[in-house]
PDB file of C-alpha atoms and ligand atoms in Angstrom:
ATOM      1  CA  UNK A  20     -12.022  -7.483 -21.907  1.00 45.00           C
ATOM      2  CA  UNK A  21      -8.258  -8.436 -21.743  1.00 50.00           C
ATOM      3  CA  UNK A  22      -7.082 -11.524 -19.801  1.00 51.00           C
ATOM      4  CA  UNK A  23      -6.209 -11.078 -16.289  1.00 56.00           C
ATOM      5  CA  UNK A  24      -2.133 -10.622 -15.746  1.00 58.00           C
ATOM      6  CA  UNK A  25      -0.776 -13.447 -14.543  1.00 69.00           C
ATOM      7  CA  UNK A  26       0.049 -12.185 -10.713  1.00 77.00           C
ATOM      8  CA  UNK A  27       3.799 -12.599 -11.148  1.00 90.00           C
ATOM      9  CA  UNK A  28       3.897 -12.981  -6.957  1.00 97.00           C
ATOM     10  CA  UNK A  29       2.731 -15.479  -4.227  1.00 98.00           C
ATOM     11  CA  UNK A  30       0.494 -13.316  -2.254  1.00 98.00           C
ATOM     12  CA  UNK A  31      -0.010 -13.958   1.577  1.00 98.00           C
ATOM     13  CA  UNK A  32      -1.259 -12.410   4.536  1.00 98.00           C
ATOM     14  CA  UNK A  33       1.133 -10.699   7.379  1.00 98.00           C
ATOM     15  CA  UNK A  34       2.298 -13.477   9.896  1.00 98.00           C
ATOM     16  CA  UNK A  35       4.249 -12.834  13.141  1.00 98.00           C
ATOM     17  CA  UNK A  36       7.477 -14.205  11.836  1.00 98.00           C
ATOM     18  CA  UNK A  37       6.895 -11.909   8.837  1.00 98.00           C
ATOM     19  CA  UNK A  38       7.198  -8.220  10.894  1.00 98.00           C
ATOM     20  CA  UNK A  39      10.557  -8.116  10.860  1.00 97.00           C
ATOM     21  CA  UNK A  40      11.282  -8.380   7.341  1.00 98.00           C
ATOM     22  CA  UNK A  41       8.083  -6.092   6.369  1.00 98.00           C
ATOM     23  CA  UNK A  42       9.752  -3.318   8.363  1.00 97.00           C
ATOM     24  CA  UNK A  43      12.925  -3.666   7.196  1.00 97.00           C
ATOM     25  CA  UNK A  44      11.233  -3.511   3.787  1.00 97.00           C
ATOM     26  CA  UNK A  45       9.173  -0.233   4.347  1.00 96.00           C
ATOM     27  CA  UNK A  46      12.605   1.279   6.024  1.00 95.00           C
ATOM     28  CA  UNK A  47      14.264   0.158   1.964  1.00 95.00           C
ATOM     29  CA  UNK A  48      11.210   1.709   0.506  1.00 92.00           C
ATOM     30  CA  UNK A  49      11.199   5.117   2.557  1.00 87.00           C
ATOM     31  CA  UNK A  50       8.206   3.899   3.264  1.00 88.00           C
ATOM     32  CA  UNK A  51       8.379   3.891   7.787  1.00 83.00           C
ATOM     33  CA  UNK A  52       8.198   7.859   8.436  1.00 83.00           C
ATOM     34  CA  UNK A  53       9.322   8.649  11.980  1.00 84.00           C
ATOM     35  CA  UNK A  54       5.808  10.103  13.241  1.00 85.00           C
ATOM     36  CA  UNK A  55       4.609   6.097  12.241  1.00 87.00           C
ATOM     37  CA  UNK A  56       5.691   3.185  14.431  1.00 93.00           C
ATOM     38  CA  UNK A  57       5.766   0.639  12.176  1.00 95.00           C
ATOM     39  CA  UNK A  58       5.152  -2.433  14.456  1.00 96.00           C
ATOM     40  CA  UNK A  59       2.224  -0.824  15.829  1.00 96.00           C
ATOM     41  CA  UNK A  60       0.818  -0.058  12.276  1.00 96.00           C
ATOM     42  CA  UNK A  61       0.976  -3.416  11.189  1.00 97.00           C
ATOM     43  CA  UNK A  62      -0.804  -4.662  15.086  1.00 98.00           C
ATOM     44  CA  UNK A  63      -3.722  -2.611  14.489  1.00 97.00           C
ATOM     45  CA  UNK A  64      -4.060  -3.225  10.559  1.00 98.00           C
ATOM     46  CA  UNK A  65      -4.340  -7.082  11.924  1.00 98.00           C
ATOM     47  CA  UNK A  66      -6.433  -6.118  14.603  1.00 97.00           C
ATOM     48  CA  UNK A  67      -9.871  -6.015  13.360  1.00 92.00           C
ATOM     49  CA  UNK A  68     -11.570  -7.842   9.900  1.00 96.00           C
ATOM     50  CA  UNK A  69     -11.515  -4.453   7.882  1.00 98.00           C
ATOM     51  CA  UNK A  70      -7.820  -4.170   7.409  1.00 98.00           C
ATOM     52  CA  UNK A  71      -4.766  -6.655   6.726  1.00 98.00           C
ATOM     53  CA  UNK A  72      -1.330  -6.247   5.467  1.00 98.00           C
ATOM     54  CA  UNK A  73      -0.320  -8.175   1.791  1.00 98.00           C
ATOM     55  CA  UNK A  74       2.984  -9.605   0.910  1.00 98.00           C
ATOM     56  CA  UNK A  75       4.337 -10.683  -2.219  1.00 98.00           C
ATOM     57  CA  UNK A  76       6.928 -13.200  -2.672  1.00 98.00           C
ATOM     58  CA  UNK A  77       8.901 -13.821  -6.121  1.00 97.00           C
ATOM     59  CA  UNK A  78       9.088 -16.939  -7.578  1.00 96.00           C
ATOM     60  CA  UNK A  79      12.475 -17.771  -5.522  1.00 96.00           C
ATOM     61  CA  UNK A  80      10.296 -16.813  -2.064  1.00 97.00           C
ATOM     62  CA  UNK A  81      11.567 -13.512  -1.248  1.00 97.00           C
ATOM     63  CA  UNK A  82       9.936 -10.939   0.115  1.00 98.00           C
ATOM     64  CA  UNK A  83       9.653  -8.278  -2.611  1.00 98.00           C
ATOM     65  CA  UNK A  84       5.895  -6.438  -1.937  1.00 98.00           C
ATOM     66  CA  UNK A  85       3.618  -5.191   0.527  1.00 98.00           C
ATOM     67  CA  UNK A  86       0.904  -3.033   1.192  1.00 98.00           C
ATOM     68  CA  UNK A  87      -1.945  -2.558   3.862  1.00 98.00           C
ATOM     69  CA  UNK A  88      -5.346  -2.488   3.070  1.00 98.00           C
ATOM     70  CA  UNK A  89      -8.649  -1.322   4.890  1.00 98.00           C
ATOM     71  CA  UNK A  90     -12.160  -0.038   4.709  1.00 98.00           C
ATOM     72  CA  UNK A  91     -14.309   2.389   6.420  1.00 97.00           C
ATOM     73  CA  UNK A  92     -17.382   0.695   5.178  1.00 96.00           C
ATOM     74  CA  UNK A  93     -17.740   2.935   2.165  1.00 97.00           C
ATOM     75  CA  UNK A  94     -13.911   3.494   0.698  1.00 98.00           C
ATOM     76  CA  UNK A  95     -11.216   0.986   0.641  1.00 98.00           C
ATOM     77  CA  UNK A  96      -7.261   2.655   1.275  1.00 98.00           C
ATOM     78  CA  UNK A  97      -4.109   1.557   0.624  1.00 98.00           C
ATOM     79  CA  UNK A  98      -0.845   2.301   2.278  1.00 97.00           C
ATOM     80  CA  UNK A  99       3.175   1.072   2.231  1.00 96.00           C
ATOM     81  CA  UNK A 100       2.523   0.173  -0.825  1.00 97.00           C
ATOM     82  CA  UNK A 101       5.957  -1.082  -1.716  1.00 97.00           C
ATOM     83  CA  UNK A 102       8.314  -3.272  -3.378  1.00 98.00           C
ATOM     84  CA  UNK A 103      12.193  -3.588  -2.598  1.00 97.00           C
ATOM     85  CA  UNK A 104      14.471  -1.339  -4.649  1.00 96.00           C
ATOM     86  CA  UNK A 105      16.192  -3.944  -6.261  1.00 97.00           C
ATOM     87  CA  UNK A 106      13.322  -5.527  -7.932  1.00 97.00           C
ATOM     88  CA  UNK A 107      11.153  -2.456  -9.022  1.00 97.00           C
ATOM     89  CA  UNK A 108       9.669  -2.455 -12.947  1.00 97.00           C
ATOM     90  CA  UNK A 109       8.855  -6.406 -12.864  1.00 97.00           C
ATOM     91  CA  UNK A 110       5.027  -5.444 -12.192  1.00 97.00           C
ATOM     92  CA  UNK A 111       5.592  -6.600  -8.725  1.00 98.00           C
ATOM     93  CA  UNK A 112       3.606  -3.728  -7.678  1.00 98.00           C
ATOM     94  CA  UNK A 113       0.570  -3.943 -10.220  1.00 98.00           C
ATOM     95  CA  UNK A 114       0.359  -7.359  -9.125  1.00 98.00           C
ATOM     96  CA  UNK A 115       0.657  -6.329  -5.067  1.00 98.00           C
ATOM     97  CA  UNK A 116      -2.154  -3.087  -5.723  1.00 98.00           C
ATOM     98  CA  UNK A 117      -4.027  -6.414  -7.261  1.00 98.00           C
ATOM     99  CA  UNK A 118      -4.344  -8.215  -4.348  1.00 98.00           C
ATOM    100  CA  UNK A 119      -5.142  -5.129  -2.500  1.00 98.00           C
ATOM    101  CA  UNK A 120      -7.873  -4.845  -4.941  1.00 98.00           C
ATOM    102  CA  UNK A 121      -8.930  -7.711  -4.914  1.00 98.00           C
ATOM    103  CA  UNK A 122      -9.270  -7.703  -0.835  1.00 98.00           C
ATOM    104  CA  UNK A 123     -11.060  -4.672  -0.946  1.00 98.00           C
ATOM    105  CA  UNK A 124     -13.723  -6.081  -3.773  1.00 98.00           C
ATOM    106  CA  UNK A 125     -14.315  -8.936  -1.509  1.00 98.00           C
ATOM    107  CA  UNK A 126     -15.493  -6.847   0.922  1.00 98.00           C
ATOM    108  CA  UNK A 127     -18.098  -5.114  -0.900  1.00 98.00           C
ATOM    109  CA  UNK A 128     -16.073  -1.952  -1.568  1.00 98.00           C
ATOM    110  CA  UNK A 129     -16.887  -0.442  -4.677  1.00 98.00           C
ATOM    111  CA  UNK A 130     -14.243   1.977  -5.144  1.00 98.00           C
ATOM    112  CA  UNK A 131     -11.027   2.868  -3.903  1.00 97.00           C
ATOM    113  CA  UNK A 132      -8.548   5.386  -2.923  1.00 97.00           C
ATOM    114  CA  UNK A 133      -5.290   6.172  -2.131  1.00 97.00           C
ATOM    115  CA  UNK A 134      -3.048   9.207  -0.778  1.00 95.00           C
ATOM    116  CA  UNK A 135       0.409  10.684  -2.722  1.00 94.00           C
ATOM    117  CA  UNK A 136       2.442  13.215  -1.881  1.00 90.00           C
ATOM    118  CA  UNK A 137       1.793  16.085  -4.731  1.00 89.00           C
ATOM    119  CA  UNK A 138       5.199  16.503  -5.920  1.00 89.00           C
ATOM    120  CA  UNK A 139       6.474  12.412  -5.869  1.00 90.00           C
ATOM    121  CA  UNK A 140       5.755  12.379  -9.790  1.00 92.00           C
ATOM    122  CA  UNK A 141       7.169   8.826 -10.173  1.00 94.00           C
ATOM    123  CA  UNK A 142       4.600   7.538  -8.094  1.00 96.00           C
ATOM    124  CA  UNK A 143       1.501   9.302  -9.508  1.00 96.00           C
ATOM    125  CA  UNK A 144       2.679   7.835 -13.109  1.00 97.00           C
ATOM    126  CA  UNK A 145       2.676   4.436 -11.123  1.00 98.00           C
ATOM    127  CA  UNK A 146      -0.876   4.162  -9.827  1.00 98.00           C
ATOM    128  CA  UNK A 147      -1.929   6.208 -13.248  1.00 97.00           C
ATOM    129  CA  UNK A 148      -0.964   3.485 -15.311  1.00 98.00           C
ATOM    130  CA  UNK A 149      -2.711   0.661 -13.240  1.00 98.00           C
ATOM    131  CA  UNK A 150      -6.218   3.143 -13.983  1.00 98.00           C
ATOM    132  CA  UNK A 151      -6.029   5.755 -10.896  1.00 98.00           C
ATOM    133  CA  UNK A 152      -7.107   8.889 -11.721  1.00 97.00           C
ATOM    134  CA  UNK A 153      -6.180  12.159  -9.887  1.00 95.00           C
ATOM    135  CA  UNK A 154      -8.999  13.449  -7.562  1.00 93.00           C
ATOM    136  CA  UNK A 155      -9.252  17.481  -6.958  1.00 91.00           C
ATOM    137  CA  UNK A 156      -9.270  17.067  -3.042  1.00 92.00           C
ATOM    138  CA  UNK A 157      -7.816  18.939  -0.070  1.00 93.00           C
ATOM    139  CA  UNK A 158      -6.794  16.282   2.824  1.00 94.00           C
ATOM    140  CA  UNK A 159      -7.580  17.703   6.408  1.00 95.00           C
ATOM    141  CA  UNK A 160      -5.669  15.629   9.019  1.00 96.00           C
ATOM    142  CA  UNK A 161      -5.778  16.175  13.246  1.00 97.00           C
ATOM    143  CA  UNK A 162      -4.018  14.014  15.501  1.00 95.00           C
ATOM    144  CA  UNK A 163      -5.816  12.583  17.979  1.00 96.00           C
ATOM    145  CA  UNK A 164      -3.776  12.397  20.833  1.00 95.00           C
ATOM    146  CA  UNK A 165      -2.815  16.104  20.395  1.00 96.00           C
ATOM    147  CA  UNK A 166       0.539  16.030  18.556  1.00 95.00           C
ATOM    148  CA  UNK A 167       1.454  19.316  16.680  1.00 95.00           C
ATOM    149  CA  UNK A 168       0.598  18.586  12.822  1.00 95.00           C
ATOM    150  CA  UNK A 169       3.037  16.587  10.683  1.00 92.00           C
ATOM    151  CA  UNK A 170       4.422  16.672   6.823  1.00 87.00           C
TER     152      UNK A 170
HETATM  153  C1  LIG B  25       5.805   2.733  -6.638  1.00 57.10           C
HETATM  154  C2  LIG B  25       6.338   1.295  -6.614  1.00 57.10           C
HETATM  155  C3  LIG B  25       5.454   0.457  -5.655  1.00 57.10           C
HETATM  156  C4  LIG B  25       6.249   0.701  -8.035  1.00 57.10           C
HETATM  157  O1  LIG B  25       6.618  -0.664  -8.002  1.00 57.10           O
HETATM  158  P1  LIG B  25       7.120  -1.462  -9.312  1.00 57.10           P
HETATM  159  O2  LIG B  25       7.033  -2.910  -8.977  1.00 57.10           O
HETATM  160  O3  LIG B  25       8.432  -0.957  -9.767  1.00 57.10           O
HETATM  161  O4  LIG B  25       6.008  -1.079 -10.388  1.00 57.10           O
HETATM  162  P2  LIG B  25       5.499  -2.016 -11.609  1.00 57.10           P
HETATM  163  O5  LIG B  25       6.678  -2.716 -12.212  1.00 57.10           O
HETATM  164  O6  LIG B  25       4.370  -2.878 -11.160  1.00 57.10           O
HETATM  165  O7  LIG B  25       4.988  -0.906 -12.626  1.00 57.10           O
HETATM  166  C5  LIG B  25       3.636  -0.800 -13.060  1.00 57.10           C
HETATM  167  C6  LIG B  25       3.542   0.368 -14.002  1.00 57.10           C
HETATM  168  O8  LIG B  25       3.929   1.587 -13.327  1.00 57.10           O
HETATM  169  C7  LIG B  25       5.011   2.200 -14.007  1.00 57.10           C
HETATM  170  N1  LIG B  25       5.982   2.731 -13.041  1.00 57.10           N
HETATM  171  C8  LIG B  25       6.438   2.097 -11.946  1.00 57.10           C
HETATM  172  N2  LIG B  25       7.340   2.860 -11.317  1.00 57.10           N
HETATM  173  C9  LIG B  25       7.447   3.989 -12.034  1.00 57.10           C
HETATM  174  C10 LIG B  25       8.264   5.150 -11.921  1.00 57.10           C
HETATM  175  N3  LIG B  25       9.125   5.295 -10.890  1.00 57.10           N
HETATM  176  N4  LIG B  25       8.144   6.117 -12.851  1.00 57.10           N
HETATM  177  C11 LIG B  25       7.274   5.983 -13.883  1.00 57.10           C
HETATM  178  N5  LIG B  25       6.473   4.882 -14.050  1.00 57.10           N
HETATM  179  C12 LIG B  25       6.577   3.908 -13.135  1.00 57.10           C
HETATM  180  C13 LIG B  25       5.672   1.076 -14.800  1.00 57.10           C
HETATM  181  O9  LIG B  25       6.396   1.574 -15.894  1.00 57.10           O
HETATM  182  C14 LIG B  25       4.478   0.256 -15.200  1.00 57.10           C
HETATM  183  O10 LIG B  25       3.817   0.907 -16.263  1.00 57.10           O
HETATM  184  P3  LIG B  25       3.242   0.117 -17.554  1.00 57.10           P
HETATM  185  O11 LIG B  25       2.653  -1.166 -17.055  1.00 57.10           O
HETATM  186  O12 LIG B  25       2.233   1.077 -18.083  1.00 57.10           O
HETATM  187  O13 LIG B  25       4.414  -0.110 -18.418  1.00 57.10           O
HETATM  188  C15 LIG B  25       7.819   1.256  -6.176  1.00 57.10           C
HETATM  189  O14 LIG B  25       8.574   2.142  -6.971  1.00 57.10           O
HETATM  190  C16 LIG B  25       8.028   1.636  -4.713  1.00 57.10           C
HETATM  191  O15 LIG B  25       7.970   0.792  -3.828  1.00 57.10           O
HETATM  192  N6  LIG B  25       8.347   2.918  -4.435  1.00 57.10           N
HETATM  193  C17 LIG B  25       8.699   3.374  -3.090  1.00 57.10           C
HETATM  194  C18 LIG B  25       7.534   3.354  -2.156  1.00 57.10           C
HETATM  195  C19 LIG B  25       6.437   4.280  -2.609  1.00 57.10           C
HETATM  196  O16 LIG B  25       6.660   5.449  -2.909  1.00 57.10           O
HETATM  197  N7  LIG B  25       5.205   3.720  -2.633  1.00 57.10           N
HETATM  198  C20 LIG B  25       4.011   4.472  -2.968  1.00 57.10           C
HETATM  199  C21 LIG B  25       3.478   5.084  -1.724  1.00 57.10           C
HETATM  200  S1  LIG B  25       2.146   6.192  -2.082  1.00 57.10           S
END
């Protein structure tokens, strides 16, 4: 078995002062759709012991990485999974989908799984070379307050 990468990011756990910045880094990333309120996303990730959200910082102490994690109790999920444009291919996100991993392993979830839009083929070759593999699924979605269905 190969060595473990040396994470090249300080990994931490969402803070109050840290909103701010995490939105304005999901808004970089394209990451904040407008059906999504992004504050909101990030208060109920923090809201219960089965989700959080992940930043990396580089070496200097920027923020350059995020992503929210969670479980159901079976799966763990990831989402805004990002790192800021001008530092992409630096393995900040390897090492950010790391932590997430790593979260997620703590809490007894065995496997893991994430959602990608079918035709963003940059992405897909992203998560393929950290060891994702493409699933044959249909995702079903409802809104539960009633909202006509979004993109
Ligand atoms: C996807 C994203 C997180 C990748 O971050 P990154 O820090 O540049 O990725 P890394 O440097 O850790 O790359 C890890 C591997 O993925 C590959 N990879 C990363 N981006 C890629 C791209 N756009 N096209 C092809 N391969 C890519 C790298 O080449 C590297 O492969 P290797 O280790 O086999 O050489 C970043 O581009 C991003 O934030 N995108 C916008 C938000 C987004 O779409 N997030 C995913 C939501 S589902």
């Amino acid at each position: 078995m190969n060595a473990p990468l040396a994470t090249p990011l300080t990994i931490s756990t969402i803070e109050d002062a840290d909103i701010p910045a995490v939105i304005a880094l999901w808004q970089r990333c394209g990451s904040a759709r407008p059906w999504n309120d992004p504050a909101a996303d990030i208060a109920r990730a923090r809201k219960g012991d089965n989700s959080t959200v992940l930043l990396g910082r580089d070496a200097k102490g920027a923020l350059v990485a995020s992503v929210m994690a969670g479980h159901d109790g079976h799966r763990g999920w990831v989402y805004y999974v990002t790192v800021d444009p001008d530092h992409r291919f630096k393995n900040y996100g390897r090492a950010i989908m790391a932590a997430a991993e790593d979260w997620l392993r703590a809490r007894g979830m065995e496997k893991m799984q994430l959602m990608v839009r079918a035709d963003n083929a940059q992405v897909h070759a992203f998560y393929q070379s950290l060891g994702y593999f493409p699933q044959e699924r249909v995702t079903f979605a409802k809104w539960l307050d009633g909202r006509d269905p979004t993109p």
